[in-house]
């Protein structure tokens, strides 16, 4: 076991009062802010040398929640990050960062110039000991209690003891209640010295990095990135046991909602997220475990068949399991169906059957690429290429719409809007031309902008896609005026190709990917 040094701040008792958790969070915010903000700079990676253990290698397996920052990821990540960030014209201007900058000092000076830590000297108090990795989370201790934890990597253990003490002292000079211990590679801080020692000891005996759940979910999001997050199965028990009942706090005390939430948590098996620079873009990946849905509907094919110049689309699959529950609800409708009846009373809709018909298997809302010359040219919805596309039983959908029109006396044409149907698709659009475009077989799936950000289209159950290289940007740029700030925003947008969010399932594992692609 690595040698440990325990330290409480001068004047403190070894076991501080629980109020110290507020102080710990304040200090964590100061430390991680400096480290995280500096993470994008080339000089930051020059400054921080060596890898060393990650927080998960020193924190215990009973860590149920953890967010980590790693300024020394794999070599490929560094290259991708530098290349990506340098594409933005505002990067150097806004950050002042050049390859020769001491990024940590620049950020530290900016953060502390008007704060309570003006007495700290960067060269003497921070630079000699601070490392390149940090973690913030919660740990379940051996006695069942829960404690917050900060794991901050250090380069010099002895200097870290005094340096971290100074950092804590300046953050909360009159009410600092943090206890911490140092190991060969980390400062471990918690809401008491005893807790910090217990966490360090448990982490040495059985680290989180060797826990099967942690390994599984970290791998599911692509391994360690620049920022990672983990939520273990133990978090469900922590939530249930939290003071005042965590579930009651989330549901406002409503018994029905509490039971539904408890049922959802019952299937929870863990989750993780990872932020990284990859393939000329920035991406945030998610993965989590729950109940399997073997008959999940997908939307990738429908979205891929949209026009190639589609500017934006949001598409959602209709979960068969939820529709089966809705059909079975009948008169004993749940709260969602009851709410729907309130809004549809007098429309002639027969719920839940008509609602299920209108939703179809999937639906999408999209905006076409045929942008007006200026927003001043838009006087009605007919001037915008916008539409709703439903994949379902076109005859039944048209019957429901006709029945609602007859009962209410309102017609789609009065909006104005048009309805067209073909080959199991129903389009409700602002114009006949765009309705025809939606029903035709388009080639959005073949465009590079779409492929760059929607990487699992075939399995996707939800997709949000936005093109950032179309005429709409020129229209919006013109509406923003010609001031310097608007011009700067336009220059930064000009380096982007597209943005996308997709969600899909593999067995009982759900995945999500948020991705921004550069040209």
Short mmCIF file of C-alpha atoms in Angstrom, two decimals:
data_model
loop_
_atom_site.label_atom_id
_atom_site.label_comp_id
_atom_site.label_asym_id
_atom_site.label_seq_id
_atom_site.Cartn_x
_atom_site.Cartn_y
_atom_site.Cartn_z
CA UNK A 1 0.00 0.00 0.00
CA UNK A 2 1.32 3.45 -0.87
CA UNK A 3 2.32 5.64 2.04
CA UNK A 4 -0.45 7.93 3.21
CA UNK A 5 -0.26 11.32 4.86
CA UNK A 6 -3.37 12.67 6.51
CA UNK A 7 -3.97 16.32 7.12
CA UNK A 8 -6.70 18.45 8.62
CA UNK A 9 -6.55 22.18 8.30
CA UNK A 10 -5.19 24.16 11.27
CA UNK A 11 -7.74 24.52 14.00
CA UNK A 12 -9.90 21.67 12.73
CA UNK A 13 -11.04 18.62 14.59
CA UNK A 14 -10.35 15.30 12.86
CA UNK A 15 -14.10 14.73 12.47
CA UNK A 16 -15.66 17.91 11.16
CA UNK A 17 -19.39 18.54 11.13
CA UNK A 18 -21.55 17.49 8.17
CA UNK A 19 -21.91 21.12 7.09
CA UNK A 20 -18.46 20.75 5.54
CA UNK A 21 -19.97 19.23 2.39
CA UNK A 22 -20.80 22.72 1.18
CA UNK A 23 -17.18 23.76 1.64
CA UNK A 24 -15.92 20.70 -0.20
CA UNK A 25 -18.08 21.46 -3.21
CA UNK A 26 -16.86 25.06 -3.28
CA UNK A 27 -13.23 23.97 -3.33
CA UNK A 28 -13.91 21.21 -5.86
CA UNK A 29 -15.51 23.78 -8.12
CA UNK A 30 -12.44 26.01 -7.94
CA UNK A 31 -9.95 23.21 -8.55
CA UNK A 32 -11.82 21.40 -11.33
CA UNK A 33 -12.71 24.68 -13.06
CA UNK A 34 -9.04 25.54 -13.44
CA UNK A 35 -8.16 22.06 -14.65
CA UNK A 36 -11.16 21.63 -16.98
CA UNK A 37 -11.01 25.05 -18.65
CA UNK A 38 -7.35 24.54 -19.38
CA UNK A 39 -8.01 21.15 -20.90
CA UNK A 40 -8.39 22.36 -24.47
CA UNK A 41 -5.03 24.12 -24.70
CA UNK A 42 -2.05 22.68 -26.48
CA UNK A 43 0.28 24.04 -23.81
CA UNK A 44 -1.74 22.30 -21.11
CA UNK A 45 -0.68 18.96 -22.52
CA UNK A 46 2.90 20.17 -22.80
CA UNK A 47 2.80 21.25 -19.18
CA UNK A 48 1.34 18.04 -17.83
CA UNK A 49 3.77 15.21 -18.43
CA UNK A 50 3.19 11.53 -17.82
CA UNK A 51 0.03 9.52 -17.35
CA UNK A 52 -0.15 7.81 -13.99
CA UNK A 53 -3.22 6.14 -12.49
CA UNK A 54 -6.70 7.42 -13.25
CA UNK A 55 -9.13 8.30 -10.43
CA UNK A 56 -10.93 4.97 -10.86
CA UNK A 57 -7.67 3.21 -9.94
CA UNK A 58 -7.48 4.87 -6.52
CA UNK A 59 -11.16 5.20 -5.59
CA UNK A 60 -13.04 2.17 -4.17
CA UNK A 61 -15.43 -0.14 -5.97
CA UNK A 62 -18.23 1.27 -3.80
CA UNK A 63 -17.98 4.57 -5.71
CA UNK A 64 -21.52 4.78 -7.12
CA UNK A 65 -21.11 8.02 -9.10
CA UNK A 66 -18.01 9.58 -10.64
CA UNK A 67 -17.13 12.33 -13.11
CA UNK A 68 -13.51 12.53 -14.23
CA UNK A 69 -11.37 14.94 -16.25
CA UNK A 70 -8.25 13.66 -17.99
CA UNK A 71 -5.86 16.16 -19.55
CA UNK A 72 -3.50 13.41 -20.64
CA UNK A 73 -5.64 10.98 -22.65
CA UNK A 74 -4.34 8.81 -25.45
CA UNK A 75 -2.02 10.39 -27.98
CA UNK A 76 -4.69 10.23 -30.67
CA UNK A 77 -7.08 12.22 -28.49
CA UNK A 78 -4.53 14.97 -28.01
CA UNK A 79 -3.89 15.31 -31.72
CA UNK A 80 -7.63 15.32 -32.51
CA UNK A 81 -8.35 17.93 -29.84
CA UNK A 82 -5.60 20.28 -30.99
CA UNK A 83 -6.58 19.93 -34.63
CA UNK A 84 -10.28 20.43 -33.93
CA UNK A 85 -10.06 23.43 -31.61
CA UNK A 86 -7.64 25.26 -33.87
CA UNK A 87 -10.25 25.20 -36.64
CA UNK A 88 -12.36 27.77 -34.77
CA UNK A 89 -11.27 31.34 -35.57
CA UNK A 90 -12.27 32.53 -32.09
CA UNK A 91 -10.19 29.96 -30.23
CA UNK A 92 -6.96 31.94 -30.03
CA UNK A 93 -8.78 35.28 -29.76
CA UNK A 94 -11.04 34.24 -26.90
CA UNK A 95 -8.63 32.09 -24.94
CA UNK A 96 -5.35 33.88 -25.66
CA UNK A 97 -3.77 30.44 -25.96
CA UNK A 98 -0.77 29.87 -28.20
CA UNK A 99 1.60 26.88 -28.29
CA UNK A 100 3.98 28.86 -26.06
CA UNK A 101 1.40 29.82 -23.43
CA UNK A 102 1.37 28.58 -19.86
CA UNK A 103 -2.34 27.83 -20.01
CA UNK A 104 -2.75 26.82 -16.40
CA UNK A 105 -1.24 30.08 -15.17
CA UNK A 106 -3.37 32.15 -17.54
CA UNK A 107 -6.57 30.47 -16.38
CA UNK A 108 -5.57 30.53 -12.73
CA UNK A 109 -4.88 34.26 -12.91
CA UNK A 110 -8.24 34.90 -14.54
CA UNK A 111 -10.19 32.79 -12.02
CA UNK A 112 -8.52 34.24 -8.93
CA UNK A 113 -8.08 37.92 -9.84
CA UNK A 114 -11.43 38.97 -8.32
CA UNK A 115 -11.94 36.01 -5.98
CA UNK A 116 -10.99 35.08 -2.44
CA UNK A 117 -7.73 33.37 -3.44
CA UNK A 118 -5.71 36.42 -4.48
CA UNK A 119 -3.10 35.54 -1.85
CA UNK A 120 -2.20 32.32 -3.67
CA UNK A 121 0.87 32.38 -5.86
CA UNK A 122 0.55 30.12 -8.88
CA UNK A 123 4.25 29.38 -9.32
CA UNK A 124 4.75 28.58 -5.65
CA UNK A 125 1.41 27.18 -4.46
CA UNK A 126 -0.13 25.36 -7.46
CA UNK A 127 2.27 24.54 -10.29
CA UNK A 128 4.75 22.43 -8.27
CA UNK A 129 2.19 19.79 -7.30
CA UNK A 130 -1.00 19.74 -9.38
CA UNK A 131 -1.46 16.78 -11.74
CA UNK A 132 -3.43 16.18 -14.89
CA UNK A 133 -6.40 14.09 -13.72
CA UNK A 134 -9.29 14.75 -11.37
CA UNK A 135 -12.43 12.95 -10.25
CA UNK A 136 -15.52 14.06 -8.33
CA UNK A 137 -18.17 11.67 -7.05
CA UNK A 138 -19.90 9.83 -4.26
CA UNK A 139 -18.81 6.76 -2.29
CA UNK A 140 -20.77 4.33 -0.16
CA UNK A 141 -18.69 3.68 2.94
CA UNK A 142 -18.40 0.45 4.89
CA UNK A 143 -20.99 1.54 7.45
CA UNK A 144 -23.53 2.26 4.72
CA UNK A 145 -23.07 6.02 4.89
CA UNK A 146 -22.54 8.09 1.76
CA UNK A 147 -19.68 10.57 1.41
CA UNK A 148 -18.59 12.97 -1.35
CA UNK A 149 -15.10 12.55 -2.72
CA UNK A 150 -12.57 14.55 -4.72
CA UNK A 151 -9.58 12.72 -6.20
CA UNK A 152 -6.96 15.14 -7.54
CA UNK A 153 -3.80 13.79 -9.15
CA UNK A 154 -0.55 15.22 -7.85
CA UNK A 155 3.03 15.34 -9.09
CA UNK A 156 4.63 15.85 -5.70
CA UNK A 157 2.97 14.35 -2.60
CA UNK A 158 4.71 16.52 -0.03
CA UNK A 159 4.09 19.77 -1.89
CA UNK A 160 0.50 18.71 -2.49
CA UNK A 161 -0.15 18.48 1.25
CA UNK A 162 0.67 22.12 1.87
CA UNK A 163 -0.57 23.35 -1.51
CA UNK A 164 -3.98 21.75 -1.23
CA UNK A 165 -4.31 23.04 2.33
CA UNK A 166 -3.69 26.56 1.05
CA UNK A 167 -6.24 26.09 -1.70
CA UNK A 168 -8.88 24.94 0.78
CA UNK A 169 -8.06 27.68 3.25
CA UNK A 170 -8.43 30.51 0.74
CA UNK A 171 -11.71 29.09 -0.56
CA UNK A 172 -13.42 28.99 2.86
CA UNK A 173 -11.11 30.81 5.31
CA UNK A 174 -13.54 30.89 8.24
CA UNK A 175 -15.63 27.78 7.70
CA UNK A 176 -13.57 25.11 5.99
CA UNK A 177 -14.59 21.59 6.92
CA UNK A 178 -12.61 19.42 4.53
CA UNK A 179 -10.53 16.44 5.52
CA UNK A 180 -8.06 14.86 3.15
CA UNK A 181 -5.28 12.36 2.82
CA UNK A 182 -2.47 12.04 0.29
CA UNK A 183 -1.17 8.93 -1.42
CA UNK A 184 1.71 8.61 -3.85
CA UNK A 185 -0.40 9.93 -6.73
CA UNK A 186 -3.52 11.62 -5.39
CA UNK A 187 -5.09 13.93 -2.87
CA UNK A 188 -8.25 12.21 -1.65
CA UNK A 189 -10.63 14.75 -0.05
CA UNK A 190 -14.01 14.24 1.57
CA UNK A 191 -16.26 15.77 4.22
CA UNK A 192 -14.00 14.51 7.00
CA UNK A 193 -10.49 13.21 7.45
CA UNK A 194 -11.80 9.83 8.59
CA UNK A 195 -13.90 9.49 5.45
CA UNK A 196 -10.98 10.47 3.23
CA UNK A 197 -8.77 7.86 4.91
CA UNK A 198 -11.45 5.18 4.62
CA UNK A 199 -11.94 5.94 0.92
CA UNK A 200 -8.20 5.82 0.19
CA UNK A 201 -7.80 2.55 2.09
CA UNK A 202 -10.79 0.89 0.39
CA UNK A 203 -9.57 2.10 -2.99
CA UNK A 204 -6.20 0.48 -2.42
CA UNK A 205 -7.80 -2.86 -1.44
CA UNK A 206 -10.48 -2.96 -4.18
CA UNK A 207 -10.38 -0.12 -6.73
CA UNK A 208 -13.29 0.90 -8.92
CA UNK A 209 -11.22 0.14 -12.03
CA UNK A 210 -11.48 -3.59 -11.19
CA UNK A 211 -15.26 -3.50 -10.74
CA UNK A 212 -17.13 -5.39 -13.48
CA UNK A 213 -19.93 -2.83 -13.84
CA UNK A 214 -17.49 0.05 -14.18
CA UNK A 215 -15.45 -1.82 -16.78
CA UNK A 216 -18.54 -2.77 -18.77
CA UNK A 217 -20.03 0.70 -19.01
CA UNK A 218 -16.72 2.45 -19.60
CA UNK A 219 -16.08 0.12 -22.52
CA UNK A 220 -19.61 0.68 -23.87
CA UNK A 221 -18.90 4.40 -24.35
CA UNK A 222 -15.57 3.81 -26.07
CA UNK A 223 -13.16 3.75 -23.14
CA UNK A 224 -11.59 6.66 -21.24
CA UNK A 225 -11.98 10.06 -22.89
CA UNK A 226 -11.18 13.61 -21.90
CA UNK A 227 -14.27 13.69 -19.68
CA UNK A 228 -15.99 10.55 -18.38
CA UNK A 229 -18.97 9.92 -16.13
CA UNK A 230 -20.15 6.74 -14.42
CA UNK A 231 -23.32 5.89 -12.50
CA UNK A 232 -23.31 2.46 -10.89
CA UNK A 233 -26.21 0.17 -9.96
CA UNK A 234 -25.59 1.09 -6.31
CA UNK A 235 -26.88 4.58 -7.06
CA UNK A 236 -30.44 3.23 -7.02
CA UNK A 237 -30.09 2.07 -3.43
CA UNK A 238 -28.45 5.35 -2.48
CA UNK A 239 -31.38 7.23 -3.98
CA UNK A 240 -33.93 5.12 -2.15
CA UNK A 241 -32.12 5.50 1.15
CA UNK A 242 -31.36 9.23 0.86
CA UNK A 243 -32.81 11.48 3.53
CA UNK A 244 -36.38 12.51 2.86
CA UNK A 245 -36.59 9.65 0.34
CA UNK A 246 -34.85 10.49 -2.91
CA UNK A 247 -37.73 9.06 -4.94
CA UNK A 248 -40.23 11.28 -3.12
CA UNK A 249 -38.08 14.31 -3.90
CA UNK A 250 -38.01 13.42 -7.60
CA UNK A 251 -41.75 12.75 -7.85
CA UNK A 252 -43.07 15.49 -5.61
CA UNK A 253 -44.56 12.88 -3.29
CA UNK A 254 -47.07 11.57 -5.87
CA UNK A 255 -47.55 7.83 -5.11
CA UNK A 256 -48.39 6.80 -8.70
CA UNK A 257 -45.38 8.61 -10.17
CA UNK A 258 -43.17 7.26 -7.40
CA UNK A 259 -44.22 3.68 -8.21
CA UNK A 260 -43.56 4.19 -11.94
CA UNK A 261 -40.14 5.65 -11.20
CA UNK A 262 -39.33 2.83 -8.79
CA UNK A 263 -40.26 0.27 -11.47
CA UNK A 264 -37.96 2.00 -13.96
CA UNK A 265 -35.10 2.05 -11.45
CA UNK A 266 -35.65 -1.63 -10.76
CA UNK A 267 -34.27 -2.43 -14.21
CA UNK A 268 -31.31 -0.05 -13.97
CA UNK A 269 -27.94 -1.79 -14.38
CA UNK A 270 -25.58 1.16 -14.62
CA UNK A 271 -24.63 3.91 -17.08
CA UNK A 272 -21.66 5.88 -18.38
CA UNK A 273 -20.78 8.79 -20.65
CA UNK A 274 -17.60 9.86 -22.41
CA UNK A 275 -16.53 13.05 -24.18
CA UNK A 276 -13.81 12.82 -26.81
CA UNK A 277 -12.47 14.29 -30.03
CA UNK A 278 -12.85 11.76 -32.82
CA UNK A 279 -12.73 11.67 -36.64
CA UNK A 280 -12.55 15.42 -37.08
CA UNK A 281 -15.35 16.17 -34.66
CA UNK A 282 -16.46 16.30 -31.04
CA UNK A 283 -18.68 13.58 -29.59
CA UNK A 284 -20.38 12.67 -26.34
CA UNK A 285 -21.34 9.01 -26.02
CA UNK A 286 -23.83 7.52 -23.53
CA UNK A 287 -24.66 3.94 -22.56
CA UNK A 288 -26.94 2.49 -19.93
CA UNK A 289 -28.57 -0.80 -18.96
CA UNK A 290 -32.24 -1.50 -18.35
CA UNK A 291 -35.11 -3.61 -19.67
CA UNK A 292 -34.70 -5.14 -23.12
CA UNK A 293 -37.08 -4.26 -25.96
CA UNK A 294 -36.68 -6.91 -28.62
CA UNK A 295 -39.34 -5.37 -30.90
CA UNK A 296 -38.09 -1.79 -30.88
CA UNK A 297 -39.03 0.24 -33.95
CA UNK A 298 -36.29 2.12 -35.79
CA UNK A 299 -36.33 5.41 -37.71
CA UNK A 300 -33.05 5.35 -39.62
CA UNK A 301 -34.48 4.26 -42.95
CA UNK A 302 -37.28 6.80 -42.86
CA UNK A 303 -34.93 9.66 -42.04
CA UNK A 304 -32.38 8.49 -44.60
CA UNK A 305 -35.08 8.68 -47.31
CA UNK A 306 -35.72 12.37 -46.67
CA UNK A 307 -34.51 14.93 -49.24
CA UNK A 308 -30.73 15.32 -49.39
CA UNK A 309 -30.98 19.06 -48.67
CA UNK A 310 -32.92 18.57 -45.41
CA UNK A 311 -31.83 21.33 -43.05
CA UNK A 312 -33.12 19.78 -39.82
CA UNK A 313 -35.16 16.78 -38.70
CA UNK A 314 -36.36 15.28 -35.43
CA UNK A 315 -37.57 11.69 -35.75
CA UNK A 316 -38.98 9.37 -33.10
CA UNK A 317 -39.98 5.72 -33.21
CA UNK A 318 -43.19 4.74 -31.45
CA UNK A 319 -42.36 2.02 -28.88
CA UNK A 320 -44.62 -1.01 -29.47
CA UNK A 321 -44.58 -1.93 -25.78
CA UNK A 322 -45.93 1.47 -24.80
CA UNK A 323 -48.62 1.28 -27.45
CA UNK A 324 -49.66 -2.15 -26.15
CA UNK A 325 -49.96 -0.68 -22.66
CA UNK A 326 -52.02 2.19 -24.07
CA UNK A 327 -54.36 -0.23 -25.86
CA UNK A 328 -54.79 -2.29 -22.71
CA UNK A 329 -55.53 0.75 -20.58
CA UNK A 330 -59.05 1.25 -21.94
CA UNK A 331 -61.22 3.21 -19.54
CA UNK A 332 -58.67 2.73 -16.78
CA UNK A 333 -56.34 5.17 -18.52
CA UNK A 334 -53.13 6.25 -16.95
CA UNK A 335 -52.33 9.91 -16.27
CA UNK A 336 -50.86 10.48 -19.76
CA UNK A 337 -53.99 9.26 -21.52
CA UNK A 338 -56.21 11.21 -19.14
CA UNK A 339 -54.30 14.36 -20.02
CA UNK A 340 -54.70 13.62 -23.73
CA UNK A 341 -58.47 13.31 -23.27
CA UNK A 342 -58.56 16.75 -21.67
CA UNK A 343 -56.98 18.32 -24.75
CA UNK A 344 -58.90 16.29 -27.32
CA UNK A 345 -62.38 16.58 -25.82
CA UNK A 346 -64.77 17.66 -28.56
CA UNK A 347 -62.47 16.72 -31.43
CA UNK A 348 -64.13 13.42 -32.21
CA UNK A 349 -60.98 11.45 -31.42
CA UNK A 350 -61.56 8.01 -29.93
CA UNK A 351 -58.75 7.38 -27.47
CA UNK A 352 -56.51 5.50 -27.28
CA UNK A 353 -57.16 3.93 -30.71
CA UNK A 354 -57.07 7.12 -32.79
CA UNK A 355 -53.97 8.38 -30.98
CA UNK A 356 -52.19 5.11 -31.75
CA UNK A 357 -53.24 5.41 -35.40
CA UNK A 358 -51.98 8.99 -35.71
CA UNK A 359 -48.61 8.16 -34.19
CA UNK A 360 -48.01 5.29 -36.60
CA UNK A 361 -44.77 3.33 -36.32
CA UNK A 362 -42.62 6.47 -36.38
CA UNK A 363 -42.92 10.16 -37.13
CA UNK A 364 -40.63 13.04 -37.97
CA UNK A 365 -40.74 16.81 -38.20
CA UNK A 366 -38.37 18.33 -40.75
CA UNK A 367 -37.33 21.57 -42.41
CA UNK A 368 -36.26 21.53 -46.04
CA UNK A 369 -33.21 23.21 -47.47
CA UNK A 370 -35.15 25.59 -49.73
CA UNK A 371 -34.63 28.66 -47.53
CA UNK A 372 -36.15 32.06 -48.32
CA UNK A 373 -33.85 34.89 -49.33
CA UNK A 374 -34.66 36.67 -46.07
CA UNK A 375 -36.88 36.17 -43.03
CA UNK A 376 -38.71 39.29 -44.21
CA UNK A 377 -40.04 37.17 -47.07
CA UNK A 378 -41.85 34.85 -44.65
CA UNK A 379 -45.48 35.93 -44.24
CA UNK A 380 -47.17 32.55 -43.61
CA UNK A 381 -46.31 28.87 -42.97
CA UNK A 382 -46.64 28.29 -46.72
CA UNK A 383 -43.39 30.24 -47.19
CA UNK A 384 -41.47 27.68 -45.13
CA UNK A 385 -40.63 24.10 -46.20
CA UNK A 386 -41.73 22.38 -43.00
CA UNK A 387 -43.64 19.14 -42.58
CA UNK A 388 -44.70 16.17 -40.46
CA UNK A 389 -44.12 12.70 -41.89
CA UNK A 390 -45.87 9.67 -40.36
CA UNK A 391 -45.03 6.06 -41.23
CA UNK A 392 -48.23 4.12 -40.65
CA UNK A 393 -51.60 3.04 -42.06
CA UNK A 394 -52.31 5.87 -44.49
CA UNK A 395 -56.02 5.00 -44.95
CA UNK A 396 -56.75 4.96 -41.23
CA UNK A 397 -54.74 8.11 -40.61
CA UNK A 398 -56.68 9.96 -43.32
CA UNK A 399 -59.97 8.70 -41.85
CA UNK A 400 -59.06 10.05 -38.41
CA UNK A 401 -58.06 13.45 -39.84
CA UNK A 402 -61.29 13.65 -41.87
CA UNK A 403 -63.39 12.79 -38.83
CA UNK A 404 -61.70 15.48 -36.72
CA UNK A 405 -62.20 18.05 -39.49
CA UNK A 406 -65.89 17.16 -39.73
CA UNK A 407 -66.43 17.35 -35.95
CA UNK A 408 -64.52 20.61 -35.36
CA UNK A 409 -65.24 22.40 -38.63
CA UNK A 410 -61.53 23.23 -38.92
CA UNK A 411 -59.64 22.08 -41.97
CA UNK A 412 -55.92 21.60 -42.60
CA UNK A 413 -56.23 23.84 -45.64
CA UNK A 414 -57.18 26.72 -43.35
CA UNK A 415 -53.78 26.65 -41.57
CA UNK A 416 -52.70 26.52 -44.47
CA UNK A 417 -51.46 22.92 -44.67
CA UNK A 418 -51.76 20.03 -47.05
CA UNK A 419 -52.05 16.27 -46.47
CA UNK A 420 -50.71 13.71 -48.93
CA UNK A 421 -50.18 9.96 -48.63
CA UNK A 422 -48.28 7.27 -50.50
CA UNK A 423 -46.78 3.82 -49.82
CA UNK A 424 -47.47 3.74 -46.08
CA UNK A 425 -46.41 7.36 -45.51
CA UNK A 426 -48.54 10.40 -44.67
CA UNK A 427 -47.14 13.90 -45.03
CA UNK A 428 -48.74 16.97 -43.49
CA UNK A 429 -46.86 19.96 -44.83
CA UNK A 430 -46.95 23.70 -45.33
CA UNK A 431 -46.98 23.23 -49.10
CA UNK A 432 -47.85 20.67 -51.76
CA UNK A 433 -44.29 20.78 -53.09
CA UNK A 434 -42.66 19.90 -49.76
CA UNK A 435 -45.27 17.20 -49.08
CA UNK A 436 -44.27 15.57 -52.36
CA UNK A 437 -40.59 15.85 -51.39
CA UNK A 438 -41.30 14.08 -48.10
CA UNK A 439 -43.13 11.20 -49.78
CA UNK A 440 -40.48 10.68 -52.45
CA UNK A 441 -37.37 8.55 -51.93
CA UNK A 442 -34.68 11.06 -51.03
CA UNK A 443 -30.95 10.63 -50.43
CA UNK A 444 -30.21 12.24 -47.05
CA UNK A 445 -28.52 9.01 -45.93
CA UNK A 446 -25.99 9.38 -48.75
CA UNK A 447 -24.79 12.83 -47.71
CA UNK A 448 -21.53 13.20 -45.83
CA UNK A 449 -23.04 15.71 -43.40
CA UNK A 450 -25.60 13.11 -42.26
CA UNK A 451 -23.20 10.16 -42.15
CA UNK A 452 -20.68 12.15 -40.12
CA UNK A 453 -23.00 12.61 -37.15
CA UNK A 454 -25.56 9.77 -37.39
CA UNK A 455 -23.34 6.71 -37.11
CA UNK A 456 -25.91 4.06 -36.09
CA UNK A 457 -28.83 5.02 -38.32
CA UNK A 458 -29.89 1.42 -38.92
CA UNK A 459 -30.59 0.79 -35.23
CA UNK A 460 -31.66 4.31 -34.20
CA UNK A 461 -34.96 4.77 -32.40
CA UNK A 462 -34.58 8.56 -32.23
CA UNK A 463 -32.63 10.99 -34.40
CA UNK A 464 -32.04 14.73 -34.33
CA UNK A 465 -30.07 16.03 -37.29
CA UNK A 466 -29.12 19.60 -38.19
CA UNK A 467 -27.16 20.56 -41.30
CA UNK A 468 -24.75 23.44 -40.74
CA UNK A 469 -23.86 23.95 -44.38
CA UNK A 470 -26.99 25.20 -46.11
CA UNK A 471 -28.77 28.39 -47.18
CA UNK A 472 -30.59 28.68 -43.86
CA UNK A 473 -27.36 29.79 -42.19
CA UNK A 474 -27.08 32.67 -44.65
CA UNK A 475 -30.66 33.71 -43.82
CA UNK A 476 -30.06 33.55 -40.07
CA UNK A 477 -26.72 35.31 -40.47
CA UNK A 478 -28.47 38.17 -42.26
CA UNK A 479 -31.08 38.40 -39.50
CA UNK A 480 -28.31 38.66 -36.89
CA UNK A 481 -27.05 42.00 -38.22
CA UNK A 482 -23.57 43.08 -39.15
CA UNK A 483 -22.00 43.82 -35.79
CA UNK A 484 -18.65 42.30 -34.86
CA UNK A 485 -20.14 39.69 -32.52
CA UNK A 486 -22.53 38.38 -35.19
CA UNK A 487 -19.66 38.30 -37.69
CA UNK A 488 -17.51 36.31 -35.27
CA UNK A 489 -20.31 33.78 -34.67
CA UNK A 490 -20.75 33.39 -38.41
CA UNK A 491 -17.04 32.69 -38.92
CA UNK A 492 -17.10 29.97 -36.25
CA UNK A 493 -20.24 28.38 -37.69
CA UNK A 494 -18.57 28.33 -41.08
CA UNK A 495 -16.14 25.62 -39.94
CA UNK A 496 -18.97 23.27 -38.91
CA UNK A 497 -20.61 20.66 -41.12
CA UNK A 498 -23.44 19.15 -39.07
CA UNK A 499 -24.81 18.26 -35.65
CA UNK A 500 -26.59 15.07 -34.68
CA UNK A 501 -28.07 13.13 -31.78
CA UNK A 502 -29.05 9.49 -32.10
CA UNK A 503 -30.31 6.84 -29.69
CA UNK A 504 -30.46 3.09 -30.20
CA UNK A 505 -30.60 -0.19 -28.28
CA UNK A 506 -28.62 -3.41 -28.33
CA UNK A 507 -30.48 -5.95 -26.23
CA UNK A 508 -30.89 -4.43 -22.79
CA UNK A 509 -28.24 -1.76 -23.40
CA UNK A 510 -29.31 1.68 -24.54
CA UNK A 511 -26.89 3.94 -26.42
CA UNK A 512 -26.83 7.62 -27.26
CA UNK A 513 -24.41 9.71 -29.28
CA UNK A 514 -24.18 13.50 -29.57
CA UNK A 515 -21.79 14.53 -32.32
CA UNK A 516 -20.60 17.78 -33.88
CA UNK A 517 -18.78 17.46 -37.21
CA UNK A 518 -16.36 19.94 -38.78
CA UNK A 519 -15.94 20.54 -42.50
#
